[in-house]
CSV table of C-alpha atoms in Angstrom, one decimal:
chain,number,residue,atom,x,y,z
A,1,UNK,CA,51.0,173.6,83.8
A,2,UNK,CA,48.0,174.8,85.0
A,3,UNK,CA,44.6,173.7,86.8
A,4,UNK,CA,41.5,173.5,84.9
A,5,UNK,CA,38.9,171.5,87.7
A,6,UNK,CA,37.4,172.7,89.4
A,7,UNK,CA,39.0,176.0,88.8
A,8,UNK,CA,41.7,177.2,86.6
A,9,UNK,CA,44.8,178.3,87.8
A,10,UNK,CA,48.1,178.8,86.1
A,11,UNK,CA,51.5,177.0,87.8
A,12,UNK,CA,49.7,175.5,90.8
A,13,UNK,CA,51.4,173.9,94.0
A,14,UNK,CA,51.9,170.4,92.9
A,15,UNK,CA,52.3,169.4,96.2
A,16,UNK,CA,49.7,171.3,98.3
A,17,UNK,CA,47.2,169.8,94.7
A,18,UNK,CA,48.6,166.5,96.4
A,19,UNK,CA,48.8,167.6,99.8
A,20,UNK,CA,46.9,164.0,101.7
A,21,UNK,CA,43.6,164.9,103.8
A,22,UNK,CA,45.5,164.9,106.9
A,23,UNK,CA,47.2,162.1,109.1
A,24,UNK,CA,44.2,159.7,108.6
A,25,UNK,CA,45.1,156.2,106.7
A,26,UNK,CA,45.0,156.8,103.1
A,27,UNK,CA,46.2,154.4,100.2
A,28,UNK,CA,47.1,156.8,96.8
A,29,UNK,CA,47.0,154.9,93.4
A,30,UNK,CA,49.1,156.4,90.8
A,31,UNK,CA,49.9,155.7,87.0
A,32,UNK,CA,50.0,156.5,83.8
A,33,UNK,CA,47.7,155.0,80.8
A,34,UNK,CA,47.1,156.5,77.1
A,35,UNK,CA,43.9,157.6,75.8
A,36,UNK,CA,43.2,154.0,75.4
A,37,UNK,CA,43.1,153.2,78.5
A,38,UNK,CA,46.9,151.1,78.4
A,39,UNK,CA,49.8,151.1,80.9
A,40,UNK,CA,52.9,150.7,79.2
A,41,UNK,CA,54.2,150.4,75.8
A,42,UNK,CA,56.8,147.6,74.9
A,43,UNK,CA,56.7,146.7,78.4
A,44,UNK,CA,57.7,149.8,79.8
A,45,UNK,CA,55.4,152.7,81.4
A,46,UNK,CA,58.2,156.0,80.5
A,47,UNK,CA,56.8,155.2,76.6
A,48,UNK,CA,53.9,157.1,78.6
A,49,UNK,CA,55.2,159.4,80.3
A,50,UNK,CA,56.2,163.1,80.2
A,51,UNK,CA,58.1,165.9,81.7
A,52,UNK,CA,54.9,166.5,83.9
A,53,UNK,CA,53.9,163.3,85.1
A,54,UNK,CA,57.7,162.6,86.2
A,55,UNK,CA,57.3,165.6,88.7
A,56,UNK,CA,54.0,164.1,89.9
A,57,UNK,CA,55.0,160.9,89.7
A,58,UNK,CA,57.9,162.4,92.4
A,59,UNK,CA,56.0,164.9,94.1
A,60,UNK,CA,53.9,161.7,95.1
A,61,UNK,CA,56.6,159.7,96.3
A,62,UNK,CA,57.8,162.4,99.0
A,63,UNK,CA,54.7,163.0,100.0
A,64,UNK,CA,54.2,159.1,101.6
A,65,UNK,CA,55.3,157.6,104.0
A,66,UNK,CA,55.6,154.2,101.7
A,67,UNK,CA,56.0,152.6,98.3
A,68,UNK,CA,53.8,149.8,97.3
A,69,UNK,CA,54.7,148.2,94.1
A,70,UNK,CA,54.1,144.3,92.4
A,71,UNK,CA,57.2,142.2,91.8
A,72,UNK,CA,56.8,142.6,88.7
A,73,UNK,CA,56.7,146.2,88.6
A,74,UNK,CA,59.7,145.9,90.1
A,75,UNK,CA,61.5,143.7,88.2
A,76,UNK,CA,60.5,144.7,85.0
A,77,UNK,CA,60.7,148.5,85.7
A,78,UNK,CA,64.2,147.8,87.3
A,79,UNK,CA,63.3,149.5,90.7
A,80,UNK,CA,66.0,150.8,93.1
A,81,UNK,CA,65.3,152.7,96.0
A,82,UNK,CA,63.7,156.0,96.7
A,83,UNK,CA,66.1,158.3,96.9
A,84,UNK,CA,66.3,161.8,99.0
A,85,UNK,CA,65.6,164.3,96.9
A,86,UNK,CA,65.9,168.3,98.0
A,87,UNK,CA,62.6,169.4,97.1
A,88,UNK,CA,61.5,167.1,99.7
A,89,UNK,CA,62.9,168.7,102.7
A,90,UNK,CA,59.8,170.6,103.8
A,91,UNK,CA,57.4,168.0,102.3
A,92,UNK,CA,59.6,165.0,104.3
A,93,UNK,CA,59.7,167.3,107.5
A,94,UNK,CA,59.8,165.1,111.1
A,95,UNK,CA,60.2,161.5,108.8
A,96,UNK,CA,63.2,160.1,107.2
A,97,UNK,CA,64.6,161.5,104.0
A,98,UNK,CA,62.9,159.3,102.1
A,99,UNK,CA,60.0,156.7,101.8
A,100,UNK,CA,60.9,152.3,101.7
A,101,UNK,CA,59.3,150.6,99.5
A,102,UNK,CA,57.1,147.7,100.1
A,103,UNK,CA,57.7,145.3,97.3
A,104,UNK,CA,54.8,142.4,97.3
A,105,UNK,CA,55.1,138.9,96.0
A,106,UNK,CA,53.3,135.8,96.6
A,107,UNK,CA,56.9,133.6,95.5
A,108,UNK,CA,59.7,135.9,96.9
A,109,UNK,CA,61.0,135.4,92.5
A,110,UNK,CA,62.9,138.9,93.3
A,111,UNK,CA,66.4,140.0,92.4
A,112,UNK,CA,67.8,140.3,95.9
A,113,UNK,CA,71.3,141.1,94.7
A,114,UNK,CA,69.8,144.0,92.9
A,115,UNK,CA,70.1,148.1,94.7
A,116,UNK,CA,66.5,147.7,95.5
A,117,UNK,CA,67.9,145.9,98.3
A,118,UNK,CA,71.4,146.2,98.6
A,119,UNK,CA,71.2,150.2,98.0
A,120,UNK,CA,68.7,150.9,100.7
A,121,UNK,CA,69.3,153.5,103.1
A,122,UNK,CA,69.0,151.8,107.0
A,123,UNK,CA,65.9,154.1,107.5
A,124,UNK,CA,64.0,152.8,104.6
A,125,UNK,CA,64.9,149.3,104.4
A,126,UNK,CA,63.5,147.8,101.6
A,127,UNK,CA,60.0,146.0,102.7
A,128,UNK,CA,58.9,142.6,101.2
A,129,UNK,CA,54.9,141.5,101.4
A,130,UNK,CA,54.9,137.9,101.1
A,131,UNK,CA,52.9,134.7,102.8
A,132,UNK,CA,53.5,131.8,104.2
A,133,UNK,CA,53.6,129.9,101.4
A,134,UNK,CA,56.5,131.4,100.1
A,135,UNK,CA,59.2,129.6,99.9
A,136,UNK,CA,60.9,129.3,103.5
A,137,UNK,CA,64.8,129.5,102.1
A,138,UNK,CA,64.2,132.4,100.1
A,139,UNK,CA,62.0,134.2,103.4
A,140,UNK,CA,65.1,133.5,105.4
A,141,UNK,CA,67.5,135.1,102.9
A,142,UNK,CA,65.6,138.1,101.9
A,143,UNK,CA,65.2,138.7,105.5
A,144,UNK,CA,68.5,139.4,105.7
A,145,UNK,CA,68.4,142.4,102.9
A,146,UNK,CA,64.8,143.5,103.9
A,147,UNK,CA,62.2,143.4,106.5
A,148,UNK,CA,59.7,140.7,105.7
A,149,UNK,CA,56.3,141.0,106.2
A,150,UNK,CA,54.1,137.7,106.2
A,151,UNK,CA,50.4,138.6,105.8
A,152,UNK,CA,48.2,135.7,104.2
A,153,UNK,CA,48.4,131.7,104.6
A,154,UNK,CA,48.4,130.8,100.5
A,155,UNK,CA,48.2,134.1,98.9
A,156,UNK,CA,48.9,138.0,100.1
A,157,UNK,CA,46.5,139.2,102.0
A,158,UNK,CA,46.2,142.7,101.3
A,159,UNK,CA,43.5,143.4,104.0
A,160,UNK,CA,46.5,142.2,106.6
A,161,UNK,CA,49.3,143.5,104.3
A,162,UNK,CA,48.3,147.4,104.4
A,163,UNK,CA,47.4,146.8,108.3
A,164,UNK,CA,50.7,146.0,108.7
A,165,UNK,CA,52.4,148.7,107.4
A,166,UNK,CA,50.4,151.0,109.0
A,167,UNK,CA,50.9,149.6,112.0
A,168,UNK,CA,54.4,150.7,111.9
A,169,UNK,CA,53.0,154.2,111.4
A,170,UNK,CA,53.0,153.9,107.2
A,171,UNK,CA,49.7,155.9,107.2
A,172,UNK,CA,50.1,157.3,103.4
A,173,UNK,CA,50.7,154.5,100.8
A,174,UNK,CA,51.7,155.2,97.8
A,175,UNK,CA,51.0,151.8,95.3
A,176,UNK,CA,52.0,152.3,91.5
A,177,UNK,CA,51.1,149.2,90.2
A,178,UNK,CA,51.5,147.4,88.3
A,179,UNK,CA,47.8,146.2,86.6
A,180,UNK,CA,47.4,143.2,89.2
A,181,UNK,CA,48.2,144.7,92.2
A,182,UNK,CA,45.6,147.4,91.2
A,183,UNK,CA,43.1,145.3,90.7
A,184,UNK,CA,43.3,143.2,93.5
A,185,UNK,CA,43.3,146.3,95.6
A,186,UNK,CA,40.3,147.2,94.1
A,187,UNK,CA,38.3,144.2,94.7
A,188,UNK,CA,39.5,144.4,98.8
A,189,UNK,CA,37.9,148.1,98.9
A,190,UNK,CA,41.3,149.5,100.1
A,191,UNK,CA,41.8,152.4,97.4
A,192,UNK,CA,40.6,156.0,99.0
A,193,UNK,CA,42.5,157.7,95.8
A,194,UNK,CA,43.9,157.7,92.1
A,195,UNK,CA,46.4,159.6,90.7
A,196,UNK,CA,45.9,159.7,87.1
A,197,UNK,CA,48.0,160.6,84.5
A,198,UNK,CA,46.4,160.3,80.6
A,199,UNK,CA,48.9,160.7,78.0
A,200,UNK,CA,47.5,161.9,74.8
A,201,UNK,CA,47.8,158.5,72.3
A,202,UNK,CA,46.3,155.4,71.4
A,203,UNK,CA,48.6,152.4,71.8
A,204,UNK,CA,45.9,149.8,70.8
A,205,UNK,CA,47.7,146.0,71.2
A,206,UNK,CA,47.8,144.1,74.1
A,207,UNK,CA,48.6,146.6,77.1
A,208,UNK,CA,47.2,146.0,80.3
A,209,UNK,CA,44.5,147.8,82.3
A,210,UNK,CA,45.0,150.4,85.3
A,211,UNK,CA,43.1,147.1,86.9
A,212,UNK,CA,43.7,144.0,85.2
A,213,UNK,CA,42.2,141.2,87.7
A,214,UNK,CA,38.4,140.7,88.7
A,215,UNK,CA,35.6,142.6,88.0
A,216,UNK,CA,34.8,145.2,90.7
A,217,UNK,CA,32.6,148.6,90.7
A,218,UNK,CA,34.4,151.8,92.6
A,219,UNK,CA,33.0,154.9,92.4
A,220,UNK,CA,34.8,157.9,91.9
A,221,UNK,CA,34.5,161.5,92.7
A,222,UNK,CA,36.9,163.7,90.2
A,223,UNK,CA,38.5,166.0,92.6
A,224,UNK,CA,41.5,168.2,90.4
A,225,UNK,CA,42.9,167.8,87.1
A,226,UNK,CA,46.1,169.4,85.8
A,227,UNK,CA,47.1,169.6,82.0
A,228,UNK,CA,50.0,170.1,80.5
A,229,UNK,CA,51.1,169.7,76.4
A,230,UNK,CA,48.7,167.7,76.3
A,231,UNK,CA,48.6,165.1,79.2
A,232,UNK,CA,45.8,165.9,81.3
A,233,UNK,CA,46.8,165.0,85.7
A,234,UNK,CA,43.4,163.0,87.1
A,235,UNK,CA,42.8,162.8,90.9
A,236,UNK,CA,40.0,160.6,91.7
A,237,UNK,CA,39.0,160.2,95.0
A,238,UNK,CA,36.8,157.3,96.0
A,239,UNK,CA,33.1,158.2,97.2
């Protein structure tokens, strides 16, 4: 891997390249997309990925305090809890060995018997972010296996959700999508950074873009570009 912007360097230190700007609250979105902007192949993001993308994916998780994802992404991608890695020991010094997963869901249509809930360690108990309109019986069932945050009335209020995570000391939030959740975060003005892996392929079809939802304009500055095997790993910071 090499850095090609803002300077050039071979084999850059990946954790340093993606280090958060101090302890200030920060919400980072990480996505992979084809050159024509699609975010999945046959419904899954893995068809767009590479060894370098997976390496950066792991580093970003290790740096984060919490990993946020929408319920559809959790179901489709088969999420489980984040597992500790030896390479994370230095990154997570003074913090739990792995970050918890926070699932955003309006209807609580989740498989509560999946590994995401049954295999999570106590220090990284899965978090469910929902709203007051969610079925009460499902909310009670979820509370037996996860920490439940109620943010909003008829739908999840992402500003309240992010505030609730930060009240728990989870200041560095990594969002892994999907596109609809990304779009809602952008519309709420909550995104500080976009980490975008650009896969050197064209896929066409009906795959969603990085953001789906209402139109939004958010100015970004290109902070960094890494390259490996034709993949570009771009880091954009909100202006």
